[in-house]
Amino acid sequence: TRSTRPQRLLKVVQKHATRGDPQSVISAIDHFCRHSEWAMNVGDEKGSILDSVVSELNPEKVLELGTYCGYSTVRIARLLPPGARLITLEFNADYAAIARQVIAWAGLEDKVQLVEGASEDWIPRMKEHFGIETFDFVFLDHWKDRYLPDTKLMEDCGLLRKGTVLLADNVICPGVPDYLEYVRNSLSYKSYYFKSHLEYTKAEDGLEKSVFLG
Ligand SMILES: O=C(CSCCNC(=O)c1cc(-c2ccc(F)cc2)cc(O)c1O)c1ccc(O)c(O)c1
Ligand SMILES: [Mg+2]
């Protein structure tokens, strides 16, 4: 039977990227998605904005909601200082299986813990299961109707501290209107919009950076 898109992405990485070289993994995926087959990676343009936010923050504890094939996982983990940790949650077992191999090809498995399951099940267990106090940085890129409830859940579970940065993908396309309204109007957040484009296209999209004020 026909391969899946994630399987084709993994094959491209194994064929064109160098083991242990995260940048070559990123470039191989971007070239394939721009010239052969679109896929819902954050991509190179929004990825550069993601890079600058992570580099400025130098986070120790990172949570990613929505792994897909591990493209943004590799983008973030490659910038983390030694000892820093990234936990990434993926609901879809097929996506998770591919992402593990992409992350391993990049040589970043020591910095990354990929957890399979629903965000609403795992967020309440972060403290006791992973020994996490609070996160320094959260990248939201999973189901768009989960951004708001999961953000409220992270607040309620005490996983955010004064200065924690949330960065949300796709705030225009597909769009997360309820989340945007919340972070832009809540007194508990200072929010900024980074205008960009939907990965590998000319359609408008953007990233919303929201700093939790405690
Ligand atoms: O897909 C999911 C949910 S997680 C991925 C969320 N991400 C997106 O949906 C997403 C979508 C788009 C996008 C798609 C089509 C367009 F025309 C325009 C934009 C772009 C992004 O950057 C995204 O991140 C899933 C989970 C478990 C399962 O079992 C399962 O079958 C599927
Ligand atoms: Mg996305």
mmCIF file of C-alpha atoms in Angstrom, residues 10-201:
data_model
loop_
_atom_site.group_PDB
_atom_site.id
_atom_site.type_symbol
_atom_site.label_atom_id
_atom_site.label_comp_id
_atom_site.label_asym_id
_atom_site.label_seq_id
_atom_site.Cartn_x
_atom_site.Cartn_y
_atom_site.Cartn_z
ATOM 1 C CA LEU A 10 11.463 10.244 7.199
ATOM 2 C CA LYS A 11 12.835 8.658 4.003
ATOM 3 C CA VAL A 12 13.906 12.098 2.747
ATOM 4 C CA VAL A 13 15.713 12.758 6.052
ATOM 5 C CA GLN A 14 17.498 9.392 5.980
ATOM 6 C CA LYS A 15 18.479 9.902 2.332
ATOM 7 C CA HIS A 16 19.540 13.568 2.316
ATOM 8 C CA ALA A 17 20.428 14.546 5.887
ATOM 9 C CA THR A 18 23.625 13.709 7.800
ATOM 10 C CA ARG A 19 23.248 11.720 11.019
ATOM 11 C CA GLY A 20 23.899 13.961 14.036
ATOM 12 C CA ASP A 21 23.484 17.153 12.013
ATOM 13 C CA PRO A 22 20.189 18.856 13.008
ATOM 14 C CA GLN A 23 20.523 21.641 10.426
ATOM 15 C CA SER A 24 20.746 19.079 7.589
ATOM 16 C CA VAL A 25 17.567 17.411 8.911
ATOM 17 C CA ILE A 26 15.752 20.777 8.927
ATOM 18 C CA SER A 27 17.005 21.666 5.415
ATOM 19 C CA ALA A 28 16.082 18.262 3.965
ATOM 20 C CA ILE A 29 12.500 18.514 5.280
ATOM 21 C CA ASP A 30 12.086 22.130 4.153
ATOM 22 C CA HIS A 31 13.371 21.390 0.632
ATOM 23 C CA PHE A 32 11.061 18.398 0.263
ATOM 24 C CA CYS A 33 7.998 20.258 1.619
ATOM 25 C CA ARG A 34 8.639 23.320 -0.554
ATOM 26 C CA HIS A 35 9.419 21.471 -3.796
ATOM 27 C CA SER A 36 7.749 18.062 -3.552
ATOM 28 C CA GLU A 37 4.990 17.658 -0.973
ATOM 29 C CA TRP A 38 3.554 20.191 1.509
ATOM 30 C CA ALA A 39 3.423 19.068 5.159
ATOM 31 C CA MET A 40 2.293 20.826 8.350
ATOM 32 C CA ASN A 41 5.766 21.559 9.778
ATOM 33 C CA VAL A 42 6.223 25.033 11.234
ATOM 34 C CA GLY A 43 8.602 25.530 8.285
ATOM 35 C CA ASP A 44 11.616 27.735 7.574
ATOM 36 C CA GLU A 45 10.046 31.211 7.775
ATOM 37 C CA LYS A 46 8.121 30.774 11.032
ATOM 38 C CA GLY A 47 10.940 28.445 12.144
ATOM 39 C CA SER A 48 13.385 31.359 12.079
ATOM 40 C CA ILE A 49 11.063 33.310 14.391
ATOM 41 C CA LEU A 50 10.825 30.237 16.662
ATOM 42 C CA ASP A 51 14.656 30.045 16.668
ATOM 43 C CA SER A 52 15.003 33.684 17.737
ATOM 44 C CA VAL A 53 12.465 33.353 20.563
ATOM 45 C CA VAL A 54 14.201 30.188 21.884
ATOM 46 C CA SER A 55 17.724 31.625 21.529
ATOM 47 C CA GLU A 56 16.755 34.796 23.407
ATOM 48 C CA LEU A 57 15.081 32.808 26.203
ATOM 49 C CA ASN A 58 17.651 29.999 26.636
ATOM 50 C CA PRO A 59 15.025 27.795 28.336
ATOM 51 C CA GLU A 60 15.938 24.833 30.592
ATOM 52 C CA LYS A 61 12.474 23.235 30.633
ATOM 53 C CA VAL A 62 10.504 23.159 27.380
ATOM 54 C CA LEU A 63 7.100 21.670 26.538
ATOM 55 C CA GLU A 64 5.954 21.145 22.930
ATOM 56 C CA LEU A 65 2.306 20.300 22.268
ATOM 57 C CA GLY A 66 2.058 18.542 18.890
ATOM 58 C CA THR A 67 5.190 16.768 17.627
ATOM 59 C CA TYR A 68 4.002 15.614 14.177
ATOM 60 C CA CYS A 69 7.262 14.470 12.471
ATOM 61 C CA GLY A 70 9.584 16.200 14.924
ATOM 62 C CA TYR A 71 10.631 19.123 12.713
ATOM 63 C CA SER A 72 10.015 21.836 15.335
ATOM 64 C CA THR A 73 11.282 19.468 18.038
ATOM 65 C CA VAL A 74 14.633 19.357 16.206
ATOM 66 C CA ARG A 75 14.556 23.145 15.626
ATOM 67 C CA ILE A 76 14.094 23.818 19.341
ATOM 68 C CA ALA A 77 16.287 21.029 20.802
ATOM 69 C CA ARG A 78 19.293 21.960 18.632
ATOM 70 C CA LEU A 79 19.366 25.389 20.361
ATOM 71 C CA LEU A 80 19.040 24.153 23.965
ATOM 72 C CA PRO A 81 22.018 24.367 26.346
ATOM 73 C CA PRO A 82 23.470 21.108 27.781
ATOM 74 C CA GLY A 83 21.221 19.767 30.547
ATOM 75 C CA ALA A 84 18.104 21.473 29.166
ATOM 76 C CA ARG A 85 15.141 19.192 28.466
ATOM 77 C CA LEU A 86 12.296 19.199 25.937
ATOM 78 C CA ILE A 87 9.120 17.171 26.536
ATOM 79 C CA THR A 88 6.989 16.810 23.394
ATOM 80 C CA LEU A 89 3.441 15.406 23.418
ATOM 81 C CA GLU A 90 1.947 13.655 20.373
ATOM 82 C CA PHE A 91 -1.511 12.047 20.265
ATOM 83 C CA ASN A 92 -1.069 10.188 16.978
ATOM 84 C CA ALA A 93 1.008 6.996 17.391
ATOM 85 C CA ASP A 94 2.018 6.921 13.705
ATOM 86 C CA TYR A 95 3.308 10.506 13.858
ATOM 87 C CA ALA A 96 5.153 9.685 17.122
ATOM 88 C CA ALA A 97 6.878 6.645 15.577
ATOM 89 C CA ILE A 98 8.235 8.772 12.717
ATOM 90 C CA ALA A 99 9.183 11.679 14.988
ATOM 91 C CA ARG A 100 11.287 9.425 17.231
ATOM 92 C CA GLN A 101 13.355 8.398 14.202
ATOM 93 C CA VAL A 102 13.733 11.966 12.907
ATOM 94 C CA ILE A 103 14.840 13.195 16.363
ATOM 95 C CA ALA A 104 17.309 10.276 16.620
ATOM 96 C CA TRP A 105 18.689 10.999 13.120
ATOM 97 C CA ALA A 106 19.390 14.557 14.267
ATOM 98 C CA GLY A 107 21.236 13.129 17.302
ATOM 99 C CA LEU A 108 18.997 14.965 19.781
ATOM 100 C CA GLU A 109 17.369 12.040 21.589
ATOM 101 C CA ASP A 110 19.217 12.860 24.844
ATOM 102 C CA LYS A 111 17.545 16.268 25.088
ATOM 103 C CA VAL A 112 14.073 15.146 24.032
ATOM 104 C CA GLN A 113 11.387 13.055 25.709
ATOM 105 C CA LEU A 114 8.558 12.179 23.313
ATOM 106 C CA VAL A 115 5.341 11.215 25.115
ATOM 107 C CA GLU A 116 2.413 9.608 23.276
ATOM 108 C CA GLY A 117 -1.062 10.528 24.408
ATOM 109 C CA ALA A 118 -3.568 13.325 24.825
ATOM 110 C CA SER A 119 -2.336 16.672 26.182
ATOM 111 C CA GLU A 120 -5.267 16.916 28.590
ATOM 112 C CA ASP A 121 -4.258 13.579 30.134
ATOM 113 C CA TRP A 122 -0.537 14.342 30.406
ATOM 114 C CA ILE A 123 -0.482 18.023 31.462
ATOM 115 C CA PRO A 124 -1.903 17.217 34.935
ATOM 116 C CA ARG A 125 0.780 14.538 35.360
ATOM 117 C CA MET A 126 3.844 16.614 34.395
ATOM 118 C CA LYS A 127 4.928 17.311 37.974
ATOM 119 C CA GLU A 128 4.676 13.826 39.494
ATOM 120 C CA HIS A 129 5.639 11.903 36.351
ATOM 121 C CA PHE A 130 8.472 14.046 34.981
ATOM 122 C CA GLY A 131 9.533 15.954 38.092
ATOM 123 C CA ILE A 132 8.747 19.234 36.369
ATOM 124 C CA GLU A 133 8.126 22.274 38.568
ATOM 125 C CA THR A 134 7.337 24.847 35.878
ATOM 126 C CA PHE A 135 8.118 25.268 32.177
ATOM 127 C CA ASP A 136 10.234 28.120 30.847
ATOM 128 C CA PHE A 137 8.908 27.804 27.292
ATOM 129 C CA VAL A 138 5.842 26.138 25.694
ATOM 130 C CA PHE A 139 5.380 25.714 21.912
ATOM 131 C CA LEU A 140 1.721 25.128 20.958
ATOM 132 C CA ASP A 141 1.258 23.373 17.610
ATOM 133 C CA HIS A 142 -1.340 20.650 18.230
ATOM 134 C CA TRP A 143 -5.106 20.597 17.713
ATOM 135 C CA LYS A 144 -6.168 24.203 17.334
ATOM 136 C CA ASP A 145 -9.242 23.755 19.556
ATOM 137 C CA ARG A 146 -6.951 22.516 22.361
ATOM 138 C CA TYR A 147 -4.733 25.613 22.613
ATOM 139 C CA LEU A 148 -7.070 27.488 25.002
ATOM 140 C CA PRO A 149 -8.230 24.635 27.254
ATOM 141 C CA ASP A 150 -4.678 23.306 27.564
ATOM 142 C CA THR A 151 -3.331 26.769 28.417
ATOM 143 C CA LYS A 152 -5.928 27.112 31.184
ATOM 144 C CA LEU A 153 -5.050 23.581 32.323
ATOM 145 C CA MET A 154 -1.328 24.493 32.508
ATOM 146 C CA GLU A 155 -2.246 27.557 34.593
ATOM 147 C CA ASP A 156 -4.410 25.475 36.929
ATOM 148 C CA CYS A 157 -1.687 22.819 37.319
ATOM 149 C CA GLY A 158 0.839 25.497 38.301
ATOM 150 C CA LEU A 159 3.081 24.682 35.336
ATOM 151 C CA LEU A 160 3.545 28.348 34.329
ATOM 152 C CA ARG A 161 5.646 30.849 36.269
ATOM 153 C CA LYS A 162 6.163 34.605 36.023
ATOM 154 C CA GLY A 163 7.988 34.988 32.696
ATOM 155 C CA THR A 164 7.047 31.654 31.098
ATOM 156 C CA VAL A 165 6.764 32.200 27.349
ATOM 157 C CA LEU A 166 4.018 30.551 25.272
ATOM 158 C CA LEU A 167 4.563 30.558 21.497
ATOM 159 C CA ALA A 168 1.560 29.468 19.426
ATOM 160 C CA ASP A 169 1.718 28.384 15.763
ATOM 161 C CA ASN A 170 -1.120 28.899 13.249
ATOM 162 C CA VAL A 171 -2.885 31.746 15.001
ATOM 163 C CA ILE A 172 -4.213 32.915 11.589
ATOM 164 C CA CYS A 173 -4.245 29.716 9.502
ATOM 165 C CA PRO A 174 -5.987 27.439 10.471
ATOM 166 C CA GLY A 175 -6.559 30.015 13.239
ATOM 167 C CA VAL A 176 -7.167 29.897 16.994
ATOM 168 C CA PRO A 177 -9.613 32.782 17.638
ATOM 169 C CA ASP A 178 -10.635 31.798 21.176
ATOM 170 C CA TYR A 179 -6.976 31.392 22.278
ATOM 171 C CA LEU A 180 -5.965 34.739 20.695
ATOM 172 C CA GLU A 181 -8.846 36.563 22.352
ATOM 173 C CA TYR A 182 -7.842 35.082 25.711
ATOM 174 C CA VAL A 183 -4.089 35.796 25.709
ATOM 175 C CA ARG A 184 -4.579 39.270 24.183
ATOM 176 C CA ASN A 185 -7.204 40.368 26.731
ATOM 177 C CA SER A 186 -6.150 38.546 29.890
ATOM 178 C CA LEU A 187 -4.315 40.619 32.496
ATOM 179 C CA SER A 188 -2.132 37.543 33.096
ATOM 180 C CA TYR A 189 -0.399 37.757 29.696
ATOM 181 C CA LYS A 190 1.585 40.223 27.610
ATOM 182 C CA SER A 191 1.077 39.133 23.993
ATOM 183 C CA TYR A 192 2.874 39.912 20.705
ATOM 184 C CA TYR A 193 1.972 38.887 17.152
ATOM 185 C CA PHE A 194 4.724 37.875 14.689
ATOM 186 C CA LYS A 195 3.247 38.155 11.188
ATOM 187 C CA SER A 196 4.521 35.495 8.805
ATOM 188 C CA HIS A 197 3.187 32.961 6.281
ATOM 189 C CA LEU A 198 1.694 29.498 6.395
ATOM 190 C CA GLU A 199 4.621 27.097 5.997
ATOM 191 C CA TYR A 200 5.891 26.828 2.389
ATOM 192 C CA THR A 201 3.053 29.055 1.054
#
